[in-house]
Coordinates of C-alpha atoms and ligand atoms in Angstrom, one line a residue:
M110 CA 0.4 44.7 -26.7
L111 CA 1.5 42.3 -29.4
D112 CA 4.8 44.4 -29.7
K113 CA 5.2 44.1 -25.5
I114 CA 4.4 39.9 -25.6
R115 CA 7.2 39.7 -28.3
T116 CA 9.6 41.8 -26.5
L117 CA 9.0 39.8 -23.2
L118 CA 9.3 36.3 -25.2
L119 CA 12.8 37.7 -26.8
Q120 CA 14.1 38.5 -23.5
Y121 CA 13.3 35.4 -21.6
R122 CA 13.6 32.8 -24.4
T123 CA 16.9 31.6 -23.5
P124 CA 16.5 30.7 -19.3
L125 CA 12.9 29.4 -20.5
A126 CA 14.3 27.2 -23.2
L127 CA 16.7 25.9 -20.8
S128 CA 14.2 25.3 -18.1
V129 CA 12.0 23.3 -20.6
G130 CA 15.0 21.6 -21.9
S131 CA 15.7 20.4 -18.4
L132 CA 12.5 19.0 -17.5
A133 CA 12.1 17.1 -21.0
V134 CA 15.7 15.5 -20.1
V135 CA 14.5 14.5 -16.5
A136 CA 11.6 13.0 -17.7
L137 CA 12.9 11.4 -20.6
A138 CA 15.4 9.7 -18.4
F139 CA 12.8 8.6 -15.5
V140 CA 10.8 6.8 -19.0
L141 CA 13.7 5.1 -19.9
W142 CA 14.7 4.0 -16.5
R143 CA 11.4 2.5 -16.0
H144 CA 11.4 1.0 -19.4
F145 CA 14.5 -0.8 -18.7
T146 CA 13.7 -1.8 -15.1
G147 CA 10.3 -2.4 -15.2
R148 CA 10.1 -0.7 -11.8
T149 CA 9.7 2.5 -9.8
P150 CA 12.7 3.6 -7.5
S151 CA 13.5 0.6 -4.9
P152 CA 12.0 0.9 -1.5
Q153 CA 15.1 1.2 1.5
P154 CA 15.5 -1.8 3.3
S155 CA 13.4 -0.4 6.3
D156 CA 10.5 -0.5 3.7
A157 CA 11.5 -4.0 2.0
A158 CA 10.9 -5.3 6.0
D159 CA 7.5 -4.0 5.9
T160 CA 6.8 -5.1 2.8
L161 CA 7.6 -8.6 4.3
A162 CA 4.0 -8.0 6.3
V163 CA 2.1 -6.8 3.8
A164 CA 0.5 -9.8 2.3
P165 CA 0.0 -11.9 5.4
S166 CA -1.3 -9.0 7.5
R167 CA -5.0 -9.7 6.5
T168 CA -4.3 -13.1 8.7
L169 CA -5.6 -13.6 12.2
V170 CA -5.0 -16.9 14.3
V171 CA -7.3 -16.8 17.1
Y172 CA -7.0 -19.8 20.1
F173 CA -8.2 -21.0 23.6
S174 CA -5.8 -23.0 25.5
A175 CA -6.9 -24.4 29.0
T176 CA -3.7 -26.4 29.7
G177 CA -1.3 -24.8 27.2
T178 CA -0.8 -27.0 24.7
T179 CA -2.6 -25.3 21.8
R180 CA -1.0 -22.1 22.6
P181 CA 2.5 -22.7 21.2
I182 CA 1.2 -24.2 18.3
A183 CA -1.0 -21.4 17.8
Q184 CA 2.1 -19.1 18.1
T185 CA 4.1 -21.3 15.6
I186 CA 1.0 -20.9 13.2
A187 CA 1.1 -17.3 13.4
T188 CA 4.7 -17.0 13.3
Q189 CA 4.9 -18.9 9.9
L190 CA 1.8 -17.0 8.5
Q191 CA 3.3 -14.0 10.3
A192 CA 0.0 -13.5 11.0
D193 CA -1.8 -11.8 14.3
L194 CA -2.3 -13.4 17.2
F195 CA -5.3 -13.0 20.0
E196 CA -6.2 -15.2 22.5
L197 CA -9.6 -15.8 24.0
V198 CA -9.7 -15.7 27.6
P199 CA -12.2 -16.8 29.8
Q200 CA -13.5 -14.3 32.3
Q201 CA -13.4 -17.1 35.2
H202 CA -10.2 -18.9 34.4
Y203 CA -10.3 -22.8 34.5
S204 CA -8.5 -24.4 37.4
S205 CA -7.1 -28.0 37.0
D206 CA -10.4 -29.0 39.1
D207 CA -12.7 -27.3 36.9
L208 CA -11.4 -29.2 34.1
N209 CA -11.3 -32.9 35.7
W210 CA -13.8 -34.5 33.2
R211 CA -13.8 -37.8 35.2
D212 CA -15.7 -35.4 38.0
P213 CA -18.8 -35.5 37.4
H214 CA -19.1 -32.3 39.6
S215 CA -16.4 -30.6 38.0
R216 CA -17.2 -27.4 36.4
V217 CA -16.7 -28.7 32.7
S218 CA -18.9 -31.6 33.9
W219 CA -21.3 -29.2 35.0
E220 CA -21.4 -27.1 32.2
R221 CA -21.2 -29.9 29.7
D222 CA -24.6 -30.9 31.1
N223 CA -26.4 -27.5 31.5
S224 CA -26.0 -25.8 28.0
T225 CA -26.9 -22.5 29.8
H226 CA -23.7 -22.8 31.7
R227 CA -21.7 -23.3 28.3
R228 CA -22.1 -19.7 27.4
I229 CA -18.7 -18.5 29.0
A230 CA -17.9 -14.8 29.1
L231 CA -14.1 -13.8 27.8
Q232 CA -12.1 -11.0 28.7
N233 CA -12.2 -10.0 24.9
A234 CA -14.0 -11.7 22.4
H235 CA -13.7 -9.0 19.2
P236 CA -10.2 -8.5 17.9
D237 CA -9.1 -5.2 16.7
H238 CA -9.9 -4.7 13.0
F239 CA -11.8 -8.0 12.9
D240 CA -13.8 -6.9 9.4
Q241 CA -10.1 -6.3 7.8
Y242 CA -9.3 -9.9 8.4
Q243 CA -9.6 -12.3 5.5
T244 CA -8.4 -15.2 7.0
I245 CA -9.1 -16.7 10.4
V246 CA -7.2 -19.6 11.8
I247 CA -8.9 -20.8 15.0
G248 CA -7.5 -23.1 17.2
Y249 CA -8.9 -25.0 20.5
P250 CA -8.5 -28.2 22.4
I251 CA -11.2 -30.8 21.9
W252 CA -13.6 -31.2 24.4
Y253 CA -15.6 -34.4 24.8
G254 CA -15.4 -34.5 21.3
T255 CA -15.9 -31.5 19.5
Y256 CA -14.5 -28.0 19.7
S257 CA -14.5 -26.6 23.4
W258 CA -17.5 -24.5 24.1
V259 CA -15.1 -21.3 25.3
I260 CA -14.9 -20.1 21.6
D261 CA -18.4 -19.9 21.2
E262 CA -18.7 -16.1 22.6
F263 CA -16.0 -15.2 19.9
L264 CA -17.7 -17.4 17.0
R265 CA -21.3 -16.3 17.8
T266 CA -20.6 -12.3 18.3
N267 CA -18.2 -11.7 15.3
D268 CA -19.3 -11.3 11.7
F269 CA -17.5 -13.9 9.5
T270 CA -19.1 -13.4 6.4
G271 CA -16.7 -13.7 3.1
K272 CA -13.7 -14.9 5.6
L273 CA -12.0 -18.2 5.0
I274 CA -11.8 -20.2 8.2
Y275 CA -9.1 -22.8 9.1
P276 CA -9.7 -24.8 12.3
F277 CA -6.8 -26.6 14.3
A278 CA -7.3 -28.4 17.4
T279 CA -5.0 -30.6 20.1
S280 CA -6.4 -33.5 21.7
G281 CA -5.5 -36.8 23.8
S282 CA -6.4 -38.6 20.5
S283 CA -9.9 -37.7 19.2
G284 CA -9.7 -36.1 15.6
I285 CA -10.9 -33.1 14.2
D286 CA -13.6 -33.5 12.1
D287 CA -16.6 -33.4 14.2
S288 CA -15.9 -30.4 15.7
V289 CA -15.3 -28.9 12.1
T290 CA -18.7 -29.9 11.5
D291 CA -20.0 -28.3 14.1
L292 CA -18.2 -25.1 13.2
R293 CA -19.8 -25.1 9.8
A294 CA -23.3 -25.1 11.7
V295 CA -22.2 -22.2 13.4
L296 CA -20.4 -20.2 11.2
S297 CA -22.5 -20.2 8.3
S298 CA -21.5 -16.9 6.7
G299 CA -18.1 -18.3 6.6
Q300 CA -16.1 -20.8 4.4
V301 CA -15.1 -23.4 7.0
Q302 CA -11.9 -25.0 5.3
A303 CA -10.7 -28.8 6.1
G304 CA -9.2 -28.9 9.9
R305 CA -6.1 -30.2 11.2
R306 CA -5.6 -31.8 14.5
F307 CA -1.9 -31.8 16.3
A308 CA -0.6 -33.9 18.9
S309 CA 1.1 -31.9 21.6
D310 CA 4.6 -32.7 20.6
A311 CA 4.2 -31.3 17.0
S312 CA 6.8 -30.5 15.5
S313 CA 7.2 -26.8 13.6
Q314 CA 7.8 -29.1 10.4
D315 CA 4.7 -30.5 10.9
I316 CA 3.0 -27.4 11.2
A317 CA 4.5 -25.8 8.4
A318 CA 2.9 -28.8 6.3
W319 CA -0.3 -27.5 6.9
T320 CA 0.7 -23.9 7.1
A321 CA 2.0 -24.2 3.6
R322 CA -1.2 -25.2 2.3
I323 CA -2.7 -21.9 3.8
Y324 CA -0.5 -19.8 2.8
T325 CA -0.5 -20.8 -0.9
A326 CA -4.3 -19.7 -0.6
L327 CA -3.6 -16.7 1.1
R328 CA -1.4 -14.9 -1.3
P329 CA -3.6 -14.5 -4.6
A330 CA -6.3 -13.0 -2.3
Q331 CA -4.2 -10.8 0.0
L332 CA -1.1 -9.5 -2.8
P333 CA -2.1 -5.6 -3.2
E334 CA -2.6 -4.5 -6.7
P335 CA -0.3 -5.2 -9.4
D336 CA 1.2 -1.6 -9.4
D337 CA 2.1 -1.5 -5.7
V338 CA 6.0 -1.6 -6.0
R339 CA 6.5 -2.2 -2.1
V340 CA 5.1 -5.6 -3.2
L341 CA 6.9 -6.1 -6.6
D342 CA 10.0 -5.3 -5.2
S343 CA 9.7 -7.4 -1.8
N344 CA 10.9 -11.0 -3.5
Y345 CA 7.8 -12.1 -1.1
I346 CA 8.2 -16.0 -2.2
A347 CA 9.3 -17.5 1.0
P348 CA 7.0 -20.4 2.3
P349 CA 6.4 -20.6 5.9
V350 CA 9.5 -20.7 8.0
A351 CA 9.9 -23.8 10.0
T352 CA 11.6 -22.0 12.9
P353 CA 9.4 -21.1 16.0
S354 CA 9.7 -17.9 17.0
P355 CA 10.7 -17.8 20.8
T356 CA 8.3 -15.2 21.7
P357 CA 4.8 -14.7 20.5
A358 CA 4.1 -12.4 17.2
A359 CA 1.9 -10.4 18.9
T360 CA -0.8 -11.2 21.5
N361 CA -4.3 -9.5 21.9
S362 CA -3.0 -6.6 20.1
A363 CA -3.4 -6.5 16.4
R364 CA -1.4 -4.4 14.7
P365 CA -2.3 -1.9 12.6
L366 CA -3.4 -3.3 8.7
L367 CA -1.5 -2.0 6.0
Ligands
LIG23 C1 -13.0 -31.2 29.5 C2 -12.0 -31.6 28.6 C3 -12.5 -32.9 28.2 C4 -11.6 -33.5 26.8 N1 -12.3 -34.1 25.8 C5 -11.2 -34.5 25.2 C6 -11.5 -35.5 24.0 O1 -12.9 -35.7 24.1 N2 -10.8 -36.2 23.1 C7 -9.6 -36.1 23.2 O2 -8.8 -36.5 22.4 N3 -9.2 -35.2 24.1 C8 -9.9 -34.6 24.8 N4 -9.6 -33.7 26.0 C9 -8.1 -33.4 26.2 C10 -7.6 -32.4 25.5 O3 -8.2 -32.2 23.9 C11 -6.0 -32.1 25.4 O4 -5.7 -32.3 26.5 C12 -5.6 -30.7 24.6 O5 -4.3 -31.1 24.0 C13 -5.9 -29.7 25.4 O6 -5.5 -28.4 24.9 P1 -5.3 -27.0 25.7 O7 -3.7 -27.5 26.8 O8 -4.9 -26.1 24.9 O9 -6.1 -26.8 26.7 C14 -10.3 -33.0 26.8 C15 -9.7 -32.4 28.2 C16 -10.7 -31.7 28.7 C17 -10.2 -30.6 29.8

């Protein structure tokens, strides 16, 4: 038996030695390459484009806009943060008559004076993958000094536990602080950060001054594990871009999270 094994080894030792030798050379080359470059193989350009969306994809911009002032600001914020965008749309649309706060018989006056009528049903109050978002930016018009009650169903029927929430508002002149206090009372499980009120003519630079602060807070929490080569290779250091996108980043269609 031993003789047979010895014969076989003698017969195949040259090819065997060559194969083992080749493998060793390849492994050594790989180890040296990693040592000197500090990285694994670079992604292709298409992969690099994907990586730009990795870090911020856990951010969702949610907004309601009755007359269209809050919408473009929400779109700009989503573009600057490379976040997903979700519009809260009432099942029963508000006409301009409905929104006439000077008319004591208008819909908003009626809803303001009757709390049971302030429960506005939304077409969809539940963004896809909501549990996977770490940061929620929420925008609304100020109504009667606080956030429009249209966003209530969204606030009350989603779980904000552990999420960072950044409110922003548009208004004729009122500040945002009272609405932030009211948000904190409703969203006790999340961490509602200081808010920002924007004028209707806010520039993308005005908005970027705020989103840059959010962006800085996002990075440590959202960077993948240190050995995730796609992000290490992405050079992902760009601050929010000050140029608004002509089209929304996405509307009510949260893309799959990476
Ligand atoms: C019912 C109602 C109440 C409002 N209350 C206030 C208010 O208390 N303070 C204020 O500065 N603006 C108030 N406004 C003005 C809106 O906040 C402002 O026009 C906002 O930019 C509208 O945003 P939108 O176009 O996205 O709905 C009110 C508007 C409406 C329709």
